[in-house]
Amino acid sequence: MKKLTKQEAKKRIEKLRKEIQHHDYLYYVLDQPEISDAAYDSLKRELIELEKQFPEFITPDSPTQRIGGPPLEKFEKVKHKVPMLSLQDAMNEKELKDWEERIKKLLTPTESEKLNYFAELKMDGLAVTLIYKNGVLFKGATRGDGYTGEDVTQNLKTIKTIPLRLRLDELEKFLKKKIKEKEIEIRGEVFMSKKAFLEVNEEQKKKGGIVFANPRNAAAGSVRQLDPKITASRKLDFYGYQIITEIGQKTHSEVHQFLKILGFKENPYNQLCSDLKEVIDFHQKISKLREKLPYEIDGIVVTVNDNKIFEKLGVVGRTPRGSIAFKFPGFEATTKVKNIIVQVGRTGKLTPVAILEPVKVKGVTVSRATLHNEDEIKRLDVRIGDTVIVQRAGDVIPDVVKVLKSLRTGKEKKFLMPKKCPICGAKVYRKEGEVDYYCSNKKCFATQQRYLYHFVSKKAFDIEHLGPKIVDQLVNEGLIKDAADIFSLTQGDLEPLERFAEKSAQNLIEAIEKSKKIPLARFIYALGIRHVGEENAQLLAQQVIAQIKNKKIKIKDVTNFYRNISLEELQNIPDIGPIVAQSIYDWFHDEKNINFLEKLEKVGIELEIPKIKISQKLAGKTFVLTGALKSMTREEAKEKIRLLGGNVSSSVSKNTDYVIVGEEPGSKYEKAKKLGVKIINEEEFLKMIKG
Ligand code: IVH
């Protein structure tokens, strides 16, 4: 293409920008594109190319500016000029009718007479506010606590359905007057479609990143990204629902009309209802459509249409009287928070989880709900002992949506995020600009994960149906924090999970139940003490059995045994070397491990003691082996000696009764001679153990 002069380029850039904005409008708002995607892309490419050559002509509202710029260090705080309120809820028709009664009492008969309502879908996303200066998007912020939010302008700019420039000319044409206001503030909901949500999670799984519980969290997480490139990749969407600035809107339906003229996409289902009956019909219609909609909604928002009346009704607490959220039934239930625990994820992220009294939600028993992060706990002000509303959005882990504070008794306990990682004890920290805490020990999760795999493996607890994949899933969903938690799982915990159905949930719970009875040696092996493999676990088990002569041995007995034994005594156990002894000693003197053992006892682990009839032929005799045997390995010989009640030691001392000498014996042979210990060869040994 011919190289343009500066002046020509400026003109061409302006024209291209206008043209692209026009096609964006046709595509996103009217849903009536006039040109093909390819032609559109070609226009955009030309603009990009020209702006590259003449960067001085790039404006903040150029369609090329949707990439958002370099990553931020942190988000700046933004104080809202008008607070961002929330809505009162109506859970059923009666509550909706009560609302109408209440507001009518505050109005004159004529006002009551002409009441009509605007009904719109309540998008399940996050509220944001957009400030346009002279028609150009200047600042975008999250709701925050309603008074102060965070500046996420560059992230919101990546959302295609948020216009970078308002079509003020069009609105002026429509209103037949000039709009004098320099700043226009608009509010609405950023959300993620169900399809985009599934794609994002697929992607996150592949990358080993955080898997989002529902589209709302995915949308919120994406808007609160310091790197706008990540936000741009997340396919977010937007519907507007408020114009804060007075620009001539007299009704709420005009608000929506204006928004559409200004360049915002309008939800086609939104409608004006002439009375409450129509609102109820609308609610029913949408309720039936709900599952099929490409995005998640949690109800409808009903607003008194006349703005004057809306204003007159005022605000109660932090909710306007003139609007109400008419929720959908069945997806929510109330229950009590029994406890709040913290789960540590793959990335080291700490997630607080509410342990609930089991309750049925949409046909599934729910016993846990994610609380996401500390901010969410503060926002909800949820405490241990609270009665809460839980919700199942889609088919994933439930959320706590609301705390019923009026049901508090005063005994509720506030929850504080731990300062130390509940798994490894390392310090936790909060990254600048992020809501989440992380464990500072980079290996924390990997170690924990490996340990859990070990714990459930064949040679340890041998839990059928519980492979690494399911273990990962249980950890990721916050169902297990440590290995002992496996034994407190209920069918209700598993049923809402992906890959689980009633039957598979039941199978796993049964397998877990079965595994609660475990032979002592396997139990010791499962503890994952360093240097204690299968064989050492066997030795330790024999030692414990020999010392605690009870028929029944409890975990507590094992704990006490090892807490009371000295390091020296441990080293004297035949075949337990100093390093292994030290490791066992340290393990049983770590408070964390003792708590874990107590937890295992509490969840009902029962130790089994093998009933082998031990012949006492070699009772009290200590053997040392040196050199290779012909008829068996040294391990086999050791086992035979032990089975007959004898001990095997690795070094020769005065206490040694016999040294068995094989081929090419080592220094032990010399030592035995020196100490005058009885030396026998393989044949003599075989004779000794025969019969
Ligand atoms: S009107 C006074 N309309 O619901 C607040 N809200 O519980 C004005 N929401 O914070 C809200 N879709 O995040 C309104 N069509 C809609 C909505 C909507 C979703 C959210 C919004 C708000 C929350 C209120």
Tab-separated table of C-alpha atoms and ligand atoms in Angstrom, residues 85-87 120-127 143 189 241-242 301 320 325, ligand 1:
chain	number	residue	atom	x	y	z
A	85	LEU	CA	-25.476	-0.575	46.885
A	86	SER	CA	-26.846	-4.102	46.888
A	87	LEU	CA	-30.365	-5.466	46.626
A	120	GLU	CA	-34.382	-7.750	34.045
A	121	LEU	CA	-32.120	-10.738	34.430
A	122	LYS	CA	-29.908	-10.758	37.451
A	123	MET	CA	-26.544	-11.701	35.995
A	124	ASP	CA	-24.282	-13.793	38.196
A	125	GLY	CA	-21.053	-11.891	37.815
A	126	LEU	CA	-19.507	-8.894	39.484
A	127	ALA	CA	-20.653	-5.308	39.585
A	143	ARG	CA	-17.565	-2.564	43.711
A	189	GLU	CA	-22.320	-6.599	35.588
A	241	TYR	CA	-28.098	-1.687	34.347
A	242	GLN	CA	-27.613	1.786	35.801
A	301	VAL	CA	-34.156	-7.743	39.330
A	320	PRO	CA	-32.679	0.851	47.600
A	325	ALA	CA	-33.898	-9.308	43.573
B	1	IVH	S1	-29.423	-3.494	39.905
B	1	IVH	C1	-28.502	-1.215	43.948
B	1	IVH	N1	-29.536	-5.159	37.941
B	1	IVH	O1	-26.812	-7.972	41.816
B	1	IVH	C2	-27.687	-2.106	43.128
B	1	IVH	N2	-28.097	-5.627	39.736
B	1	IVH	O2	-27.528	-7.948	44.772
B	1	IVH	C3	-28.187	-2.069	41.728
B	1	IVH	N3	-26.795	-7.667	39.455
B	1	IVH	O3	-24.508	-5.688	43.121
B	1	IVH	C4	-28.279	-3.391	41.218
B	1	IVH	N4	-27.594	-8.199	37.468
B	1	IVH	O4	-23.847	-7.029	41.052
B	1	IVH	C5	-28.995	-4.878	39.117
B	1	IVH	N5	-29.674	-6.528	36.101
B	1	IVH	C6	-29.148	-6.246	37.269
B	1	IVH	C7	-28.197	-7.070	37.865
B	1	IVH	C8	-27.691	-6.722	39.112
B	1	IVH	C9	-26.760	-8.541	38.438
B	1	IVH	C10	-26.011	-7.787	40.695
B	1	IVH	C11	-25.172	-6.569	40.996
B	1	IVH	C12	-25.586	-6.098	42.342
B	1	IVH	C13	-26.220	-7.324	42.911
B	1	IVH	C14	-27.266	-6.919	43.907
